[in-house]
PDB file of C-alpha atoms and ligand atoms in Angstrom:
ATOM      1  CA  MET A 855     -13.502 -43.523  16.574  1.00  0.00           C
ATOM      2  CA  MET A 856     -13.054 -40.946  19.008  1.00  0.00           C
ATOM      3  CA  GLN A 857     -10.777 -39.330  17.346  1.00  0.00           C
ATOM      4  CA  ARG A 858     -12.872 -38.452  14.709  1.00  0.00           C
ATOM      5  CA  LYS A 859     -15.481 -37.081  16.280  1.00  0.00           C
ATOM      6  CA  TRP A 860     -13.312 -34.389  18.054  1.00  0.00           C
ATOM      7  CA  ILE A 861     -11.739 -33.376  14.925  1.00  0.00           C
ATOM      8  CA  ALA A 862     -15.160 -32.622  13.596  1.00  0.00           C
ATOM      9  CA  LEU A 863     -16.216 -31.104  16.637  1.00  0.00           C
ATOM     10  CA  ALA A 864     -13.219 -28.784  16.174  1.00  0.00           C
ATOM     11  CA  ALA A 865     -13.774 -28.174  12.969  1.00  0.00           C
ATOM     12  CA  THR A 866     -17.664 -27.285  13.673  1.00  0.00           C
ATOM     13  CA  LEU A 867     -16.074 -24.956  16.341  1.00  0.00           C
ATOM     14  CA  ALA A 868     -13.149 -23.571  13.989  1.00  0.00           C
ATOM     15  CA  PHE A 869     -16.286 -22.528  11.719  1.00  0.00           C
ATOM     16  CA  GLY A 870     -18.260 -21.131  14.115  1.00  0.00           C
ATOM     17  CA  LEU A 871     -15.505 -19.326  15.596  1.00  0.00           C
ATOM     18  CA  GLY A 872     -14.855 -17.398  12.433  1.00  0.00           C
ATOM     19  CA  LEU A 873     -12.260 -19.296  10.772  1.00  0.00           C
ATOM     20  CA  GLY A 874     -14.332 -20.411   8.358  1.00  0.00           C
ATOM     21  CA  ALA A 875     -15.542 -16.950   7.497  1.00  0.00           C
ATOM     22  CA  THR A 876     -11.723 -16.018   7.273  1.00  0.00           C
ATOM     23  CA  ALA A 877     -11.309 -18.907   4.462  1.00  0.00           C
ATOM     24  CA  PHE A 878     -14.413 -17.927   2.856  1.00  0.00           C
ATOM     25  CA  SER A 879     -13.203 -14.272   2.430  1.00  0.00           C
ATOM     26  CA  GLU A 880      -9.539 -14.981   0.933  1.00  0.00           C
ATOM     27  CA  PRO A 881     -10.869 -15.680  -2.905  1.00  0.00           C
ATOM     28  CA  ALA A 882     -11.626 -11.592  -2.933  1.00  0.00           C
ATOM     29  CA  ASP A 883      -8.002 -11.356  -1.960  1.00  0.00           C
ATOM     30  CA  ASP A 884      -6.898 -13.643  -4.923  1.00  0.00           C
ATOM     31  CA  ASP A 885      -9.428 -11.705  -7.157  1.00  0.00           C
ATOM     32  CA  ALA A 886      -7.649  -8.704  -6.619  1.00  0.00           C
ATOM     33  CA  SER A 887      -5.839  -7.279  -9.388  1.00  0.00           C
ATOM     34  CA  PRO A 888      -2.298  -7.849  -9.990  1.00  0.00           C
ATOM     35  CA  LEU A 889      -2.100  -4.120  -9.354  1.00  0.00           C
ATOM     36  CA  GLY A 890      -4.418  -4.349  -6.313  1.00  0.00           C
ATOM     37  CA  GLN A 891      -2.213  -6.804  -4.524  1.00  0.00           C
ATOM     38  CA  ILE A 892       0.991  -4.652  -4.774  1.00  0.00           C
ATOM     39  CA  MET A 893      -1.394  -1.750  -3.489  1.00  0.00           C
ATOM     40  CA  GLU A 894      -1.869  -3.593  -0.324  1.00  0.00           C
ATOM     41  CA  LYS A 895       1.802  -3.811  -0.037  1.00  0.00           C
ATOM     42  CA  VAL A 896       1.690  -0.571  -0.316  1.00  0.00           C
ATOM     43  CA  GLN A 897      -0.785   0.143   2.445  1.00  0.00           C
ATOM     44  CA  LYS A 898       1.085  -2.068   4.782  1.00  0.00           C
ATOM     45  CA  ASN A 899       4.045   0.039   4.314  1.00  0.00           C
ATOM     46  CA  LYS A 900       1.793   3.212   4.926  1.00  0.00           C
ATOM     47  CA  ALA A 901       0.965   1.748   7.885  1.00  0.00           C
ATOM     48  CA  ILE A 902       4.469   1.744   9.203  1.00  0.00           C
ATOM     49  CA  ILE A 903       6.009   5.283   7.809  1.00  0.00           C
ATOM     50  CA  THR A 904       2.728   7.003   8.974  1.00  0.00           C
ATOM     51  CA  LYS A 905       3.303   5.584  13.061  1.00  0.00           C
ATOM     52  CA  GLY A 906       7.201   5.692  12.339  1.00  0.00           C
ATOM     53  CA  THR A 907       6.455   9.350  11.656  1.00  0.00           C
ATOM     54  CA  ARG A 908       3.794  10.330  13.829  1.00  0.00           C
ATOM     55  CA  ASN A 909       6.032  11.795  16.817  1.00  0.00           C
ATOM     56  CA  VAL A 910       9.850  12.551  17.497  1.00  0.00           C
ATOM     57  CA  ALA A 911       9.792   9.820  19.854  1.00  0.00           C
ATOM     58  CA  SER A 912       8.158   7.173  17.597  1.00  0.00           C
ATOM     59  CA  TYR A 913      10.652   8.565  14.928  1.00  0.00           C
ATOM     60  CA  LYS A 914      13.688   8.348  16.756  1.00  0.00           C
ATOM     61  CA  LYS A 915      12.739   4.850  17.392  1.00  0.00           C
ATOM     62  CA  SER A 916      11.728   3.830  13.939  1.00  0.00           C
ATOM     63  CA  GLN A 917      13.644   5.598  11.690  1.00  0.00           C
ATOM     64  CA  LYS A 918      15.389   2.484   9.993  1.00  0.00           C
ATOM     65  CA  GLU A 919      11.845   1.105   9.458  1.00  0.00           C
ATOM     66  CA  VAL A 920      10.878   3.977   7.875  1.00  0.00           C
ATOM     67  CA  GLU A 921      13.597   4.126   5.666  1.00  0.00           C
ATOM     68  CA  ASP A 922      12.870   0.527   4.656  1.00  0.00           C
ATOM     69  CA  ALA A 923       9.331   1.180   4.023  1.00  0.00           C
ATOM     70  CA  ALA A 924      10.248   3.913   1.644  1.00  0.00           C
ATOM     71  CA  LYS A 925      12.701   2.049   0.028  1.00  0.00           C
ATOM     72  CA  ASP A 926      10.411  -0.565  -0.873  1.00  0.00           C
ATOM     73  CA  TRP A 927       7.634   2.002  -1.956  1.00  0.00           C
ATOM     74  CA  ALA A 928      10.340   2.916  -4.837  1.00  0.00           C
ATOM     75  CA  LYS A 929      10.497  -0.428  -5.310  1.00  0.00           C
ATOM     76  CA  LEU A 930       6.621  -1.035  -5.816  1.00  0.00           C
ATOM     77  CA  ALA A 931       5.955   2.246  -7.492  1.00  0.00           C
ATOM     78  CA  LYS A 932       8.265   1.020 -10.658  1.00  0.00           C
ATOM     79  CA  GLU A 933       6.479  -2.553 -10.282  1.00  0.00           C
ATOM     80  CA  SER A 934       3.018  -0.740 -10.464  1.00  0.00           C
ATOM     81  CA  LYS A 935       3.686   1.402 -13.609  1.00  0.00           C
ATOM     82  CA  PRO A 936       3.556  -1.216 -16.513  1.00  0.00           C
ATOM     83  CA  LEU A 937       0.010  -2.356 -14.666  1.00  0.00           C
ATOM     84  CA  ASN A 938      -1.491   0.282 -16.346  1.00  0.00           C
ATOM     85  CA  ASP A 939      -4.726  -0.871 -17.604  1.00  0.00           C
ATOM     86  CA  ALA A 940      -6.639   1.826 -15.264  1.00  0.00           C
ATOM     87  CA  ALA A 941      -5.118   4.163 -17.323  1.00  0.00           C
ATOM     88  CA  LYS A 942      -5.663   2.696 -20.484  1.00  0.00           C
ATOM     89  CA  ALA A 943      -9.317   2.331 -19.904  1.00  0.00           C
ATOM     90  CA  ALA A 944      -9.592   5.667 -18.508  1.00  0.00           C
ATOM     91  CA  LYS A 945     -12.028   8.406 -20.535  1.00  0.00           C
ATOM     92  CA  GLY A 946     -12.146  12.204 -20.112  1.00  0.00           C
ATOM     93  CA  GLN A 947      -8.155  12.761 -20.065  1.00  0.00           C
ATOM     94  CA  ALA A 948      -6.106  13.759 -22.994  1.00  0.00           C
ATOM     95  CA  ASP A 949      -3.215  11.552 -22.478  1.00  0.00           C
ATOM     96  CA  PRO A 950      -3.962   9.023 -19.285  1.00  0.00           C
ATOM     97  CA  VAL A 951      -1.074   7.194 -19.747  1.00  0.00           C
ATOM     98  CA  LYS A 952       1.557  10.002 -19.661  1.00  0.00           C
ATOM     99  CA  LYS A 953      -0.595  11.047 -16.394  1.00  0.00           C
ATOM    100  CA  TRP A 954       0.080   7.545 -15.118  1.00  0.00           C
ATOM    101  CA  ASP A 955       3.706   7.115 -15.863  1.00  0.00           C
ATOM    102  CA  GLU A 956       3.799  10.905 -14.695  1.00  0.00           C
ATOM    103  CA  LEU A 957       2.453  10.030 -10.912  1.00  0.00           C
ATOM    104  CA  MET A 958       3.958   6.966 -11.010  1.00  0.00           C
ATOM    105  CA  ASP A 959       7.678   8.415 -11.551  1.00  0.00           C
ATOM    106  CA  LEU A 960       6.375  11.529  -8.846  1.00  0.00           C
ATOM    107  CA  TRP A 961       6.005   8.526  -6.221  1.00  0.00           C
ATOM    108  CA  ALA A 962       8.950   6.366  -7.052  1.00  0.00           C
ATOM    109  CA  LYS A 963      11.359   9.923  -6.587  1.00  0.00           C
ATOM    110  CA  GLU A 964       9.498  11.326  -3.611  1.00  0.00           C
ATOM    111  CA  SER A 965       9.494   7.686  -1.784  1.00  0.00           C
ATOM    112  CA  GLU A 966      13.337   7.860  -2.667  1.00  0.00           C
ATOM    113  CA  LYS A 967      14.084  11.265  -1.083  1.00  0.00           C
ATOM    114  CA  LEU A 968      12.185  10.213   2.022  1.00  0.00           C
ATOM    115  CA  ALA A 969      14.543   7.163   2.503  1.00  0.00           C
ATOM    116  CA  GLU A 970      17.329   9.706   2.039  1.00  0.00           C
ATOM    117  CA  ILE A 971      16.106  11.771   4.824  1.00  0.00           C
ATOM    118  CA  ALA A 972      15.169   8.791   7.299  1.00  0.00           C
ATOM    119  CA  ALA A 973      18.981   7.610   5.973  1.00  0.00           C
ATOM    120  CA  LYS A 974      20.464  10.489   7.875  1.00  0.00           C
ATOM    121  CA  ALA A 975      20.931  10.176  11.787  1.00  0.00           C
ATOM    122  CA  ASP A 976      20.097  14.106  11.988  1.00  0.00           C
ATOM    123  CA  SER A 977      16.884  14.120  10.346  1.00  0.00           C
ATOM    124  CA  THR A 978      14.083  15.480  11.945  1.00  0.00           C
ATOM    125  CA  GLN A 979      10.535  13.973  12.570  1.00  0.00           C
ATOM    126  CA  LYS A 980       8.874  17.174  10.689  1.00  0.00           C
ATOM    127  CA  ASP A 981      10.980  16.922   7.478  1.00  0.00           C
ATOM    128  CA  ALA A 982       9.957  13.060   7.435  1.00  0.00           C
ATOM    129  CA  LYS A 983       6.243  13.770   8.066  1.00  0.00           C
ATOM    130  CA  ASP A 984       6.340  16.663   5.165  1.00  0.00           C
ATOM    131  CA  GLN A 985       7.892  14.240   3.129  1.00  0.00           C
ATOM    132  CA  LEU A 986       5.359  11.594   3.504  1.00  0.00           C
ATOM    133  CA  ASN A 987       2.599  14.344   3.040  1.00  0.00           C
ATOM    134  CA  THR A 988       4.295  15.150   0.049  1.00  0.00           C
ATOM    135  CA  ILE A 989       3.750  11.150  -1.099  1.00  0.00           C
ATOM    136  CA  ASN A 990       0.278  11.226   0.070  1.00  0.00           C
ATOM    137  CA  LYS A 991      -0.912  13.381  -2.421  1.00  0.00           C
ATOM    138  CA  THR A 992       0.655  11.524  -4.869  1.00  0.00           C
ATOM    139  CA  CYS A 993      -1.818   8.711  -4.171  1.00  0.00           C
ATOM    140  CA  THR A 994      -4.753  10.553  -3.980  1.00  0.00           C
ATOM    141  CA  GLU A 995      -4.249  12.104  -6.796  1.00  0.00           C
ATOM    142  CA  CYS A 996      -3.808   8.811  -8.646  1.00  0.00           C
ATOM    143  CA  HIS A 997      -6.805   7.247  -6.730  1.00  0.00           C
ATOM    144  CA  GLN A 998      -9.067  10.382  -7.808  1.00  0.00           C
ATOM    145  CA  VAL A 999      -7.845  10.216 -11.363  1.00  0.00           C
ATOM    146  CA  PHE A1000      -7.957   6.152 -12.120  1.00  0.00           C
ATOM    147  CA  ARG A1001      -9.136   4.420  -9.613  1.00  0.00           C
ATOM    148  CA  ILE A1002     -12.881   4.977 -10.502  1.00  0.00           C
ATOM    149  CA  ASP A1003     -14.782   1.843  -8.862  1.00  0.00           C
ATOM    150  CA  ALA A1004     -12.895   1.793  -5.772  1.00  0.00           C
ATOM    151  CA  GLU A1005     -15.883   2.043  -3.295  1.00  0.00           C
ATOM    152  CA  GLU A1006     -17.869  -0.798  -4.721  1.00  0.00           C
ATOM    153  CA  SER A1007     -15.351  -3.702  -5.769  1.00  0.00           C
ATOM    154  CA  PHE A1008     -16.944  -5.608  -2.827  1.00  0.00           C
TER     155      PHE A1008
HETATM  156  C1  HEC B1395      -0.389   6.711 -10.294  1.00  0.00           C
HETATM  157  C2  HEC B1395      -1.367   6.053  -9.711  1.00  0.00           C
HETATM  158  C3  HEC B1395      -1.535   5.488  -8.412  1.00  0.00           C
HETATM  159  C4  HEC B1395      -0.611   5.787  -7.444  1.00  0.00           C
HETATM  160  C5  HEC B1395       0.547   6.514  -7.485  1.00  0.00           C
HETATM  161  C6  HEC B1395      -1.015   5.401  -5.860  1.00  0.00           C
HETATM  162  N1  HEC B1395      -1.926   4.246  -6.466  1.00  0.00           N
HETATM  163 FE1  HEC B1395      -3.233   2.658  -5.046  1.00  0.00          FE
HETATM  164  N2  HEC B1395      -4.659   2.462  -6.462  1.00  0.00           N
HETATM  165  C7  HEC B1395      -4.429   2.695  -7.915  1.00  0.00           C
HETATM  166  C8  HEC B1395      -5.428   2.140  -8.491  1.00  0.00           C
HETATM  167  C9  HEC B1395      -5.489   2.575 -10.106  1.00  0.00           C
HETATM  168  C10 HEC B1395      -5.705   1.362  -7.555  1.00  0.00           C
HETATM  169  C11 HEC B1395      -7.145   0.305  -8.454  1.00  0.00           C
HETATM  170  C12 HEC B1395      -6.246  -1.190  -8.003  1.00  0.00           C
HETATM  171  C13 HEC B1395      -7.180  -2.205  -8.830  1.00  0.00           C
HETATM  172  O1  HEC B1395      -8.191  -2.710  -7.787  1.00  0.00           O
HETATM  173  O2  HEC B1395      -6.920  -3.153  -9.366  1.00  0.00           O
HETATM  174  C14 HEC B1395      -5.123   1.532  -6.373  1.00  0.00           C
HETATM  175  C15 HEC B1395      -5.309   0.691  -5.467  1.00  0.00           C
HETATM  176  C16 HEC B1395      -5.265   1.253  -4.223  1.00  0.00           C
HETATM  177  C17 HEC B1395      -6.091   0.168  -2.863  1.00  0.00           C
HETATM  178  C18 HEC B1395      -6.771  -0.994  -2.660  1.00  0.00           C
HETATM  179  C19 HEC B1395      -5.667  -2.053  -3.049  1.00  0.00           C
HETATM  180  C20 HEC B1395      -6.976  -3.194  -3.196  1.00  0.00           C
HETATM  181  O3  HEC B1395      -6.959  -3.924  -2.084  1.00  0.00           O
HETATM  182  O4  HEC B1395      -7.773  -3.397  -4.150  1.00  0.00           O
HETATM  183  C21 HEC B1395      -4.921   1.117  -1.734  1.00  0.00           C
HETATM  184  C22 HEC B1395      -4.856   0.210  -0.254  1.00  0.00           C
HETATM  185  C23 HEC B1395      -3.881   1.848  -2.436  1.00  0.00           C
HETATM  186  N3  HEC B1395      -4.148   1.461  -3.434  1.00  0.00           N
HETATM  187  C24 HEC B1395      -3.080   2.346  -1.652  1.00  0.00           C
HETATM  188  C25 HEC B1395      -1.912   3.474  -2.446  1.00  0.00           C
HETATM  189  C26 HEC B1395      -0.970   3.906  -1.450  1.00  0.00           C
HETATM  190  C27 HEC B1395      -0.967   3.714  -0.521  1.00  0.00           C
HETATM  191  C28 HEC B1395      -0.460   4.893  -2.387  1.00  0.00           C
HETATM  192  C29 HEC B1395       0.624   5.932  -2.242  1.00  0.00           C
HETATM  193  C30 HEC B1395       1.479   5.811  -1.163  1.00  0.00           C
HETATM  194  C31 HEC B1395      -0.886   4.845  -3.843  1.00  0.00           C
HETATM  195  N4  HEC B1395      -2.097   3.784  -3.882  1.00  0.00           N
HETATM  196  C32 HEC B1395      -0.674   5.057  -5.075  1.00  0.00           C
HETATM  197  C33 HEC B1395      -3.501   3.705  -8.479  1.00  0.00           C
HETATM  198  C34 HEC B1395      -2.330   4.286  -8.041  1.00  0.00           C
END
């Protein structure tokens, strides 16, 4: 009897503390498109790489993590390429699927290049950072062209 009460109380408290709210926000993640779900992984790698190339000390310490995350990007770019609903639905582009494929290939290629840089013991933080900036342009360009409803998705 007593135990039941405690369980109920604990549940109420957990709910009040925001665990309930977390449970309710989960479906939003599940609703993400297959591409959206990949992009969430992409974003995690971005955090690792951005942090790892922030300055010389950080790069020295995290070079291996940067390499792994960049390799993962190349893989995720290849996984993303066939998920081209956004390109198929795009208007005002002569050949949107071709543009999509080019950007995905470029993203994969530049990510492999970053992995190669980070794999070299004598590479510099500046080289890695410059290469990250090159890759970020690819993200931005594709989002500008194809991620039309981004802001009002929730
Ligand atoms: C060739 C196109 C393309 C490239 C390159 C690309 N993205 Fe995306 N990204 C998209 C599209 C399209 C969406 C919208 C997906 C959806 O909601 O269905 C998206 C969504 C996202 C989202 C939102 C995910 C969510 O929660 O729904 C993030 C974050 C993101 N991209 C990060 C990145 C980063 C970082 C890079 C580069 C390292 C990148 N993307 C490269 C096309 C691209």
